[in-house]
Amino acid sequence: MSRESVVAKRYAKALFELAQSNNAVADVEKQLKIVVDALAGDAQIRKFMALPNVEVSQKIAIIKGALSDKVSVMVLNTVELLIVRGRQNALGDVYEAYTKVAGEALGQAHATIYTAKSLSAEELSKVAAQFGEMVGKRIIAKQIVEPALLGGVQVRIGDRLYDGSLSGKLARLEQALKTQAL
């Protein structure tokens, strides 16, 4: 585990504990996502934040000015702390770690569902419900269309990949045939 991910987990746990004591776990997760999207989505902001000749106070003032009406003081203070300590690049990792910690506490998990063709909202919720029963958590799903799968689905929940895709089945069949031929 890298040093950056360990640091991100510490920040995420501290923010989670603060959010939990204020009954704002889900709100903080949404707000943290807003901040990550805002900073990661704009190349000019990333360049500005990386400039060593711009004072930390200026960076904080600009971030607070842009986000103060969109996020809580808890989230702003966390972002400020990351900037002061020169760890603004770890914000995405903090968000990822926070979603894991919050998900565990709330009994939910994030899943990425890969399909060959786009699913309707109803079909996506059925797949999420089915995997939710399997892992014993409420699944928050997002879908990615991956035509190379040919058919079926792949579901990634945390570090685990459930592969029910046609391309996955063909790859396993090919491997089995190669093993038998040897």
mmCIF file of N, CA, C and O in Angstrom, residues 111-112 114 131 134-135 139 153-165 172:
data_model
loop_
_atom_site.group_PDB
_atom_site.id
_atom_site.type_symbol
_atom_site.label_atom_id
_atom_site.label_comp_id
_atom_site.label_asym_id
_atom_site.label_seq_id
_atom_site.Cartn_x
_atom_site.Cartn_y
_atom_site.Cartn_z
ATOM 1 N N ALA A 111 -20.641 -0.100 -6.922
ATOM 2 C CA ALA A 111 -20.356 -1.119 -7.927
ATOM 3 C C ALA A 111 -20.313 -0.479 -9.302
ATOM 4 O O ALA A 111 -21.085 0.439 -9.591
ATOM 5 N N THR A 112 -19.417 -0.978 -10.114
ATOM 6 C CA THR A 112 -19.371 -0.580 -11.512
ATOM 7 C C THR A 112 -19.836 -1.779 -12.319
ATOM 8 O O THR A 112 -19.276 -2.868 -12.185
ATOM 9 N N TYR A 114 -20.322 -3.321 -15.919
ATOM 10 C CA TYR A 114 -19.893 -3.234 -17.310
ATOM 11 C C TYR A 114 -20.818 -4.105 -18.152
ATOM 12 O O TYR A 114 -21.020 -5.278 -17.820
ATOM 13 N N PHE A 131 -26.919 -8.337 -6.921
ATOM 14 C CA PHE A 131 -25.583 -8.366 -6.327
ATOM 15 C C PHE A 131 -25.609 -7.860 -4.891
ATOM 16 O O PHE A 131 -24.795 -8.274 -4.070
ATOM 17 N N MET A 134 -26.305 -10.744 -2.800
ATOM 18 C CA MET A 134 -25.141 -11.623 -2.771
ATOM 19 C C MET A 134 -24.097 -11.147 -1.755
ATOM 20 O O MET A 134 -23.524 -11.957 -1.030
ATOM 21 N N VAL A 135 -23.854 -9.841 -1.706
ATOM 22 C CA VAL A 135 -22.811 -9.323 -0.812
ATOM 23 C C VAL A 135 -23.374 -8.789 0.499
ATOM 24 O O VAL A 135 -22.611 -8.406 1.390
ATOM 25 N N ILE A 139 -26.376 -1.768 -2.971
ATOM 26 C CA ILE A 139 -25.427 -1.440 -4.031
ATOM 27 C C ILE A 139 -25.792 -0.117 -4.679
ATOM 28 O O ILE A 139 -26.935 0.106 -5.077
ATOM 29 N N VAL A 153 -22.595 -9.514 -18.286
ATOM 30 C CA VAL A 153 -22.149 -8.385 -17.467
ATOM 31 C C VAL A 153 -20.887 -8.747 -16.683
ATOM 32 O O VAL A 153 -20.625 -9.912 -16.415
ATOM 33 N N GLN A 154 -20.145 -7.704 -16.340
ATOM 34 C CA GLN A 154 -19.070 -7.786 -15.367
ATOM 35 C C GLN A 154 -19.444 -6.788 -14.282
ATOM 36 O O GLN A 154 -19.867 -5.674 -14.583
ATOM 37 N N VAL A 155 -19.284 -7.183 -13.031
ATOM 38 C CA VAL A 155 -19.603 -6.296 -11.922
ATOM 39 C C VAL A 155 -18.387 -6.211 -11.012
ATOM 40 O O VAL A 155 -17.885 -7.229 -10.547
ATOM 41 N N ARG A 156 -17.914 -4.979 -10.797
ATOM 42 C CA ARG A 156 -16.797 -4.761 -9.882
ATOM 43 C C ARG A 156 -17.331 -4.093 -8.634
ATOM 44 O O ARG A 156 -17.895 -3.012 -8.675
ATOM 45 N N ILE A 157 -17.162 -4.783 -7.501
ATOM 46 C CA ILE A 157 -17.544 -4.258 -6.188
ATOM 47 C C ILE A 157 -16.270 -4.255 -5.358
ATOM 48 O O ILE A 157 -15.764 -5.313 -4.990
ATOM 49 N N GLY A 158 -15.749 -3.071 -5.113
ATOM 50 C CA GLY A 158 -14.476 -2.971 -4.395
ATOM 51 C C GLY A 158 -13.372 -3.603 -5.206
ATOM 52 O O GLY A 158 -13.177 -3.283 -6.377
ATOM 53 N N ASP A 159 -12.659 -4.556 -4.612
ATOM 54 C CA ASP A 159 -11.554 -5.229 -5.293
ATOM 55 C C ASP A 159 -11.998 -6.501 -6.008
ATOM 56 O O ASP A 159 -11.197 -7.184 -6.614
ATOM 57 N N ARG A 160 -13.265 -6.810 -5.927
ATOM 58 C CA ARG A 160 -13.779 -8.080 -6.447
ATOM 59 C C ARG A 160 -14.444 -7.876 -7.811
ATOM 60 O O ARG A 160 -15.222 -6.942 -7.989
ATOM 61 N N LEU A 161 -14.158 -8.740 -8.761
ATOM 62 C CA LEU A 161 -14.761 -8.689 -10.084
ATOM 63 C C LEU A 161 -15.560 -9.958 -10.309
ATOM 64 O O LEU A 161 -15.031 -11.065 -10.208
ATOM 65 N N TYR A 162 -16.840 -9.795 -10.598
ATOM 66 C CA TYR A 162 -17.725 -10.914 -10.945
ATOM 67 C C TYR A 162 -17.892 -10.851 -12.461
ATOM 68 O O TYR A 162 -18.432 -9.890 -12.986
ATOM 69 N N ASP A 163 -17.411 -11.890 -13.145
ATOM 70 C CA ASP A 163 -17.404 -11.870 -14.602
ATOM 71 C C ASP A 163 -18.397 -12.873 -15.163
ATOM 72 O O ASP A 163 -18.170 -14.075 -15.148
ATOM 73 N N GLY A 164 -19.502 -12.367 -15.662
ATOM 74 C CA GLY A 164 -20.502 -13.195 -16.329
ATOM 75 C C GLY A 164 -20.633 -12.800 -17.784
ATOM 76 O O GLY A 164 -21.663 -13.018 -18.413
ATOM 77 N N SER A 165 -19.562 -12.207 -18.314
ATOM 78 C CA SER A 165 -19.600 -11.735 -19.696
ATOM 79 C C SER A 165 -19.296 -12.872 -20.658
ATOM 80 O O SER A 165 -18.638 -13.854 -20.300
ATOM 81 N N ARG A 172 -12.182 -18.153 -20.475
ATOM 82 C CA ARG A 172 -12.045 -19.287 -19.553
ATOM 83 C C ARG A 172 -12.086 -20.606 -20.319
ATOM 84 O O ARG A 172 -11.343 -21.545 -20.005
#
